[in-house]
Amino acid sequence: MITALLLGAALLSAGCDRAQQTQNAASNPAAEATSTQPSIALTTYKSATCGCCKLWVDHANEQGFAVDAKDVDDLNGVKKRFDIAPEFQSCHTSVSDNNYVFEGHVPAKFIRQFLQNPPANARGLAVPAMPLGSPGMEVGDRFTPYDVVLLHKDGGHSVYARIENAEQQF
């Protein structure tokens, strides 16, 4: 009788754990989708006091990236080192293992897409300034459309993606 009760309790507990895992997966389909994709390493240079940078790092990690966040005192020096022109700058700079740069609040979706098939003569992507509603810059349901800019090795640029609504970022 005691053995049957213990077995029943163990089965009930296992069922509850599985139900919680299913509920967690259902509430975060992006995490489930990225779990099957390989992790991509990024080094992100940011200010220790910038909350939106931390939120962007969280976004990238949740989307399957392995982000090494480095707090630096001289972000201008980092931007100069990676040749980010002032008109493309934002609050943080990320760099892949193969030295592509990702400036600002670039959605992880586009970084992954870029790295899977880098355009010829490209050096990275940028989201200039800090558009409201971009990853890390969420404020309720407010959203400002923005461009993800393709940075060319020759110093030029073009539009890589136009983001009209928050759903396009995932």
Coordinates of N, CA and C in Angstrom, one line a residue:
M1 N 0.8 -1.2 0.0 CA 0.0 0.0 0.0 C 0.9 1.3 0.0
I2 N 1.9 1.3 0.9 CA 2.8 2.5 1.0 C 3.6 2.6 -0.3
T3 N 4.0 1.5 -0.9 CA 4.7 1.5 -2.1 C 3.9 2.0 -3.3
A4 N 2.6 1.7 -3.3 CA 1.7 2.2 -4.3 C 1.5 3.7 -4.2
L5 N 1.4 4.1 -2.9 CA 1.2 5.6 -2.7 C 2.4 6.4 -3.1
L6 N 3.6 5.8 -2.8 CA 4.8 6.5 -3.2 C 5.0 6.5 -4.7
L7 N 4.6 5.4 -5.4 CA 4.7 5.3 -6.8 C 3.7 6.3 -7.4
G8 N 2.5 6.4 -6.9 CA 1.5 7.3 -7.4 C 2.0 8.8 -7.2
A9 N 2.6 9.1 -6.1 CA 3.1 10.5 -5.8 C 4.2 10.8 -6.8
A10 N 5.1 9.8 -7.1 CA 6.2 10.1 -8.0 C 5.6 10.3 -9.4
L11 N 4.6 9.5 -9.9 CA 4.1 9.7 -11.2 C 3.3 11.1 -11.3
L12 N 2.6 11.5 -10.2 CA 1.9 12.8 -10.2 C 3.0 13.9 -10.3
S13 N 4.0 13.8 -9.6 CA 5.1 14.8 -9.6 C 5.7 14.9 -11.0
A14 N 6.0 13.8 -11.6 CA 6.6 13.8 -12.9 C 5.6 14.4 -13.9
G15 N 4.3 14.1 -13.8 CA 3.3 14.7 -14.7 C 3.3 16.2 -14.5
C16 N 3.3 16.7 -13.3 CA 3.3 18.1 -13.0 C 4.5 18.8 -13.6
D17 N 5.7 18.2 -13.5 CA 6.9 18.7 -14.0 C 6.8 18.8 -15.5
R18 N 6.3 17.8 -16.2 CA 6.1 17.8 -17.7 C 5.1 18.9 -18.1
A19 N 4.0 19.0 -17.3 CA 3.1 20.0 -17.7 C 3.7 21.4 -17.6
Q20 N 4.5 21.6 -16.6 CA 5.2 23.0 -16.4 C 6.1 23.2 -17.6
Q21 N 6.9 22.2 -18.0 CA 7.8 22.3 -19.1 C 7.0 22.6 -20.4
T22 N 5.9 22.0 -20.6 CA 5.1 22.2 -21.8 C 4.5 23.6 -21.7
Q23 N 4.0 24.1 -20.6 CA 3.5 25.4 -20.4 C 4.6 26.5 -20.7
N24 N 5.8 26.2 -20.2 CA 7.0 27.1 -20.4 C 7.3 27.2 -21.9
A25 N 7.3 26.1 -22.6 CA 7.6 26.1 -24.0 C 6.6 26.8 -24.8
A26 N 5.3 26.6 -24.4 CA 4.2 27.3 -25.1 C 4.2 28.8 -24.9
S27 N 4.7 29.2 -23.7 CA 4.7 30.7 -23.5 C 5.9 31.3 -24.1
N28 N 6.9 30.6 -24.5 CA 8.1 31.1 -25.1 C 8.5 30.3 -26.4
P29 N 7.7 30.4 -27.5 CA 8.0 29.7 -28.7 C 9.4 30.0 -29.3
A30 N 9.8 31.3 -29.1 CA 11.1 31.7 -29.7 C 12.3 30.9 -29.1
A31 N 12.2 30.7 -27.8 CA 13.2 29.9 -27.1 C 13.2 28.5 -27.6
E32 N 12.1 27.9 -27.8 CA 12.0 26.5 -28.4 C 12.5 26.5 -29.8
A33 N 12.2 27.5 -30.6 CA 12.7 27.5 -32.0 C 14.2 27.6 -32.0
T34 N 14.8 28.4 -31.2 CA 16.3 28.6 -31.2 C 17.1 27.5 -30.6
S35 N 16.4 26.7 -29.8 CA 17.1 25.6 -29.1 C 17.7 24.6 -30.1
T36 N 17.1 24.6 -31.3 CA 17.6 23.6 -32.3 C 18.7 24.2 -33.2
Q37 N 18.9 25.5 -33.1 CA 19.9 26.2 -33.9 C 21.2 26.3 -33.1
P38 N 22.4 26.2 -33.8 CA 23.6 26.3 -33.1 C 23.8 27.7 -32.4
S39 N 24.5 27.7 -31.3 CA 24.7 29.0 -30.6 C 25.8 29.8 -31.4
I40 N 25.7 31.1 -31.4 CA 26.6 31.9 -32.1 C 27.2 32.9 -31.0
A41 N 28.5 32.9 -31.0 CA 29.2 33.8 -30.0 C 29.3 35.2 -30.5
L42 N 29.0 36.1 -29.6 CA 29.1 37.6 -29.8 C 29.8 38.2 -28.6
T43 N 30.7 39.1 -28.8 CA 31.2 40.0 -27.8 C 30.5 41.3 -27.9
T44 N 29.9 41.7 -26.8 CA 29.2 43.0 -26.8 C 29.8 44.0 -25.8
Y45 N 30.2 45.1 -26.4 CA 30.9 46.2 -25.6 C 29.8 47.2 -25.3
K46 N 29.6 47.5 -23.9 CA 28.6 48.3 -23.5 C 29.0 49.1 -22.2
S47 N 28.2 50.0 -21.8 CA 28.4 50.7 -20.6 C 27.8 49.9 -19.4
A48 N 28.4 49.9 -18.3 CA 27.9 49.2 -17.1 C 26.6 49.7 -16.6
T49 N 26.3 51.0 -16.9 CA 25.1 51.6 -16.4 C 23.9 51.6 -17.4
C50 N 24.1 51.1 -18.6 CA 23.0 51.1 -19.6 C 22.1 50.0 -19.5
G51 N 20.8 50.3 -19.0 CA 19.8 49.2 -18.9 C 19.3 48.6 -20.2
C52 N 19.2 49.5 -21.2 CA 18.8 48.9 -22.5 C 19.8 48.0 -23.2
C53 N 21.1 48.2 -22.9 CA 22.1 47.3 -23.4 C 21.9 46.0 -22.7
K54 N 21.7 45.9 -21.4 CA 21.5 44.7 -20.7 C 20.3 44.0 -21.3
L55 N 19.2 44.7 -21.6 CA 18.0 44.1 -22.1 C 18.3 43.5 -23.5
W56 N 19.1 44.2 -24.3 CA 19.4 43.7 -25.6 C 20.3 42.4 -25.5
V57 N 21.2 42.4 -24.6 CA 22.0 41.2 -24.3 C 21.1 40.0 -23.9
D58 N 20.1 40.3 -23.1 CA 19.1 39.3 -22.7 C 18.4 38.8 -23.9
H59 N 17.9 39.7 -24.8 CA 17.3 39.3 -26.0 C 18.1 38.4 -26.9
A60 N 19.4 38.7 -27.1 CA 20.3 37.9 -27.9 C 20.5 36.5 -27.2
N61 N 20.7 36.5 -25.9 CA 20.8 35.2 -25.2 C 19.6 34.4 -25.4
E62 N 18.4 35.0 -25.2 CA 17.1 34.2 -25.3 C 16.9 33.7 -26.8
Q63 N 17.6 34.3 -27.7 CA 17.4 33.9 -29.1 C 18.5 32.9 -29.5
G64 N 19.3 32.4 -28.5 CA 20.3 31.4 -28.8 C 21.7 31.8 -29.0
F65 N 22.0 33.1 -28.8 CA 23.4 33.6 -28.9 C 24.1 33.4 -27.6
A66 N 25.4 33.3 -27.7 CA 26.2 33.2 -26.5 C 27.0 34.6 -26.4
V67 N 26.4 35.4 -25.6 CA 26.9 36.8 -25.6 C 27.9 37.0 -24.4
D68 N 29.1 37.5 -24.7 CA 30.1 37.8 -23.7 C 30.0 39.4 -23.6
A69 N 29.2 39.8 -22.6 CA 29.0 41.3 -22.4 C 30.2 41.9 -21.6
K70 N 30.8 42.9 -22.2 CA 32.0 43.5 -21.6 C 31.7 45.0 -21.3
D71 N 31.7 45.4 -20.1 CA 31.5 46.7 -19.7 C 32.8 47.5 -19.9
V72 N 32.7 48.6 -20.7 CA 33.9 49.4 -21.0 C 33.6 50.9 -20.7
D73 N 34.7 51.6 -20.4 CA 34.6 53.0 -20.0 C 34.6 53.9 -21.3
D74 N 35.2 53.4 -22.3 CA 35.4 54.2 -23.5 C 34.7 53.6 -24.7
L75 N 33.4 53.8 -24.8 CA 32.6 53.2 -26.0 C 33.0 53.9 -27.3
N76 N 33.4 55.2 -27.2 CA 33.8 55.9 -28.4 C 35.1 55.2 -29.0
G77 N 36.0 54.8 -28.1 CA 37.2 54.1 -28.6 C 36.8 52.8 -29.3
V78 N 35.8 52.1 -28.7 CA 35.4 50.8 -29.3 C 34.8 51.1 -30.7
K79 N 34.0 52.1 -30.8 CA 33.3 52.4 -32.1 C 34.4 52.9 -33.1
K80 N 35.4 53.6 -32.7 CA 36.5 54.0 -33.5 C 37.3 52.7 -34.0
R81 N 37.6 51.8 -33.1 CA 38.3 50.6 -33.4 C 37.6 49.8 -34.4
F82 N 36.3 49.7 -34.4 CA 35.5 48.9 -35.3 C 35.0 49.8 -36.5
D83 N 35.4 51.0 -36.6 CA 35.1 51.9 -37.7 C 33.6 52.1 -37.9
I84 N 32.9 52.4 -36.8 CA 31.5 52.7 -36.8 C 31.3 54.2 -37.0
A85 N 30.8 54.6 -38.2 CA 30.7 56.1 -38.4 C 29.6 56.6 -37.5
P86 N 29.7 57.9 -37.1 CA 28.8 58.5 -36.1 C 27.3 58.4 -36.5
E87 N 27.0 58.4 -37.8 CA 25.6 58.3 -38.2 C 25.0 56.9 -38.0
F88 N 25.8 55.9 -37.7 CA 25.3 54.6 -37.5 C 25.5 54.1 -36.1
Q89 N 26.0 55.0 -35.2 CA 26.3 54.6 -33.8 C 25.0 54.5 -33.0
S90 N 25.1 53.6 -31.9 CA 24.1 53.4 -30.9 C 24.8 53.2 -29.6
C91 N 24.1 52.6 -28.7 CA 24.7 52.5 -27.3 C 25.6 51.3 -27.1
H92 N 25.6 50.3 -27.9 CA 26.5 49.2 -27.7 C 27.0 48.6 -29.1
T93 N 28.1 47.9 -29.1 CA 28.7 47.4 -30.3 C 28.9 45.9 -30.0
S94 N 28.5 45.0 -30.9 CA 28.7 43.6 -30.8 C 29.6 43.2 -32.0
V95 N 30.4 42.2 -31.7 CA 31.3 41.7 -32.7 C 31.3 40.1 -32.7
S96 N 31.2 39.5 -33.9 CA 31.2 38.1 -34.0 C 32.6 37.6 -34.0
D97 N 32.8 36.3 -33.9 CA 34.1 35.6 -33.9 C 34.8 35.9 -35.2
N98 N 34.1 36.1 -36.3 CA 34.7 36.4 -37.6 C 34.8 37.9 -37.9
N99 N 34.7 38.7 -36.8 CA 34.9 40.2 -36.9 C 33.8 40.9 -37.7
Y100 N 32.6 40.4 -37.8 CA 31.5 41.2 -38.3 C 31.0 42.0 -37.1
V101 N 30.6 43.3 -37.4 CA 30.1 44.2 -36.3 C 28.6 44.3 -36.4
F102 N 28.0 44.4 -35.2 CA 26.5 44.6 -35.1 C 26.3 45.8 -34.1
E103 N 26.0 46.9 -34.7 CA 25.9 48.1 -33.8 C 24.5 48.4 -33.4
G104 N 24.3 48.5 -32.1 CA 23.0 48.9 -31.5 C 22.0 47.7 -31.4
H105 N 20.8 48.1 -31.5 CA 19.7 47.2 -31.1 C 19.2 46.4 -32.3
V106 N 20.1 45.7 -33.0 CA 19.8 44.9 -34.1 C 19.1 43.6 -33.6
P107 N 17.9 43.3 -34.2 CA 17.3 42.1 -33.7 C 18.1 40.8 -34.0
A108 N 18.2 39.9 -33.1 CA 19.0 38.7 -33.2 C 18.6 37.9 -34.5
K109 N 17.4 38.0 -34.9 CA 16.9 37.3 -36.1 C 17.8 37.8 -37.3
F110 N 18.1 39.0 -37.4 CA 18.8 39.5 -38.5 C 20.3 39.3 -38.4
I111 N 20.8 39.2 -37.2 CA 22.2 38.9 -37.0 C 22.4 37.4 -37.5
R112 N 21.6 36.6 -37.0 CA 21.7 35.1 -37.4 C 21.6 35.0 -38.9
Q113 N 20.6 35.7 -39.5 CA 20.4 35.6 -41.0 C 21.6 36.1 -41.7
F114 N 22.2 37.2 -41.2 CA 23.4 37.8 -41.8 C 24.6 36.8 -41.7
L115 N 24.8 36.3 -40.6 CA 25.9 35.4 -40.4 C 25.8 34.1 -41.1
Q116 N 24.6 33.6 -41.4 CA 24.4 32.4 -42.2 C 24.7 32.6 -43.6
N117 N 24.6 33.8 -44.1 CA 24.9 34.1 -45.5 C 25.3 35.6 -45.6
P118 N 26.6 35.9 -45.2 CA 27.1 37.3 -45.2 C 27.1 37.9 -46.7
P119 N 26.5 39.0 -46.9 CA 26.5 39.6 -48.2 C 27.9 40.0 -48.6
A120 N 28.2 39.9 -49.9 CA 29.6 40.3 -50.4 C 29.9 41.7 -49.9
N121 N 31.2 41.9 -49.5 CA 31.7 43.2 -49.1 C 31.0 43.8 -48.0
A122 N 30.4 43.0 -47.1 CA 29.7 43.6 -45.9 C 30.6 43.4 -44.7
R123 N 30.5 44.4 -43.8 CA 31.2 44.3 -42.5 C 30.3 44.2 -41.3
G124 N 29.0 44.3 -41.5 CA 28.1 44.1 -40.4 C 26.7 44.8 -40.6
L125 N 26.0 44.9 -39.5 CA 24.7 45.6 -39.5 C 24.6 46.6 -38.4
A126 N 23.8 47.6 -38.6 CA 23.6 48.6 -37.6 C 22.1 49.0 -37.5
V127 N 21.7 49.3 -36.3 CA 20.4 50.0 -36.0 C 20.8 51.3 -35.3
P128 N 21.0 52.4 -36.1 CA 21.4 53.7 -35.6 C 20.4 54.2 -34.5
A129 N 21.0 54.9 -33.5 CA 20.3 55.5 -32.4 C 19.6 54.4 -31.6
M130 N 18.5 54.6 -31.1 CA 17.8 53.6 -30.2 C 16.3 53.7 -30.5
P131 N 15.9 53.1 -31.6 CA 14.4 53.1 -31.9 C 13.5 52.5 -30.9
L132 N 12.5 53.2 -30.5 CA 11.5 52.7 -29.6 C 10.8 51.4 -30.1
G133 N 10.9 50.4 -29.2 CA 10.3 49.1 -29.6 C 11.2 48.1 -30.2
S134 N 12.5 48.6 -30.5 CA 13.5 47.6 -30.9 C 13.9 46.7 -29.8
P135 N 14.5 45.6 -30.0 CA 14.9 44.7 -28.8 C 15.8 45.5 -27.8
G136 N 15.3 45.5 -26.6 CA 16.0 46.2 -25.5 C 15.4 47.6 -25.3
M137 N 14.6 48.1 -26.2 CA 14.0 49.4 -26.1 C 12.5 49.4 -26.1
E138 N 12.0 48.3 -25.6 CA 10.6 48.1 -25.5 C 10.0 49.0 -24.4
V139 N 8.9 49.7 -24.7 CA 8.1 50.5 -23.8 C 6.6 50.2 -24.1
G140 N 6.1 49.3 -23.3 CA 4.7 48.9 -23.6 C 4.6 48.4 -25.0
D141 N 3.5 48.9 -25.7 CA 3.3 48.5 -27.1 C 3.7 49.6 -28.0
R142 N 4.5 50.6 -27.6 CA 4.9 51.7 -28.4 C 6.0 51.1 -29.4
F143 N 6.0 51.6 -30.6 CA 6.9 51.2 -31.6 C 7.1 52.2 -32.7
T144 N 8.4 52.4 -33.0 CA 8.8 53.3 -34.1 C 9.5 52.5 -35.2
P145 N 8.9 52.5 -36.4 CA 9.6 51.8 -37.5 C 11.0 52.3 -37.7
Y146 N 11.9 51.3 -38.1 CA 13.3 51.6 -38.3 C 13.9 50.7 -39.4
D147 N 15.1 51.1 -39.8 CA 15.9 50.3 -40.7 C 17.0 49.6 -40.0
V148 N 17.3 48.4 -40.5 CA 18.5 47.7 -40.2 C 19.4 48.0 -41.3
V149 N 20.6 48.6 -41.1 CA 21.5 49.1 -42.1 C 22.6 48.1 -42.3
L150 N 22.9 47.8 -43.6 CA 24.0 47.0 -44.0 C 25.2 47.9 -44.1
L151 N 26.3 47.6 -43.4 CA 27.5 48.4 -43.5 C 28.4 47.7 -44.5
H152 N 28.9 48.5 -45.5 CA 29.8 47.9 -46.5 C 31.2 48.2 -46.1
K153 N 32.1 47.3 -46.6 CA 33.6 47.4 -46.3 C 34.1 48.7 -46.9
D154 N 33.6 49.3 -48.0 CA 34.1 50.5 -48.6 C 33.6 51.8 -47.9
G155 N 32.8 51.6 -46.8 CA 32.3 52.7 -46.0 C 30.9 53.1 -46.4
G156 N 30.4 52.5 -47.4 CA 29.0 52.8 -47.8 C 28.0 52.0 -47.0
H157 N 26.8 52.1 -47.3 CA 25.7 51.4 -46.6 C 24.5 51.3 -47.5
S158 N 23.6 50.4 -47.1 CA 22.3 50.2 -47.7 C 21.3 49.6 -46.7
V159 N 20.1 49.6 -47.0 CA 19.1 49.1 -46.1 C 19.1 47.5 -46.2
Y160 N 19.3 46.9 -45.1 CA 19.2 45.4 -45.1 C 17.8 44.9 -44.8
A161 N 17.1 45.6 -43.9 CA 15.7 45.3 -43.6 C 15.0 46.5 -43.1
R162 N 13.7 46.6 -43.5 CA 12.9 47.7 -43.0 C 11.9 47.1 -42.0
I163 N 11.9 47.5 -40.7 CA 11.1 47.0 -39.7 C 9.9 47.9 -39.5
E164 N 8.7 47.5 -39.8 CA 7.5 48.3 -39.7 C 6.7 48.0 -38.4
N165 N 6.9 46.8 -37.8 CA 6.2 46.5 -36.6 C 7.0 45.5 -35.8
A166 N 6.7 45.4 -34.5 CA 7.4 44.6 -33.6 C 7.5 43.2 -34.0
E167 N 6.5 42.6 -34.6 CA 6.4 41.2 -34.9 C 7.5 40.9 -35.9
Q168 N 7.9 41.8 -36.8 CA 8.9 41.5 -37.8 C 10.3 41.3 -37.2
Q169 N 10.5 41.6 -35.9 CA 11.8 41.4 -35.3 C 12.1 40.0 -34.8
F170 N 11.1 39.1 -34.9 CA 11.2 37.7 -34.4 C 11.0 36.7 -35.4

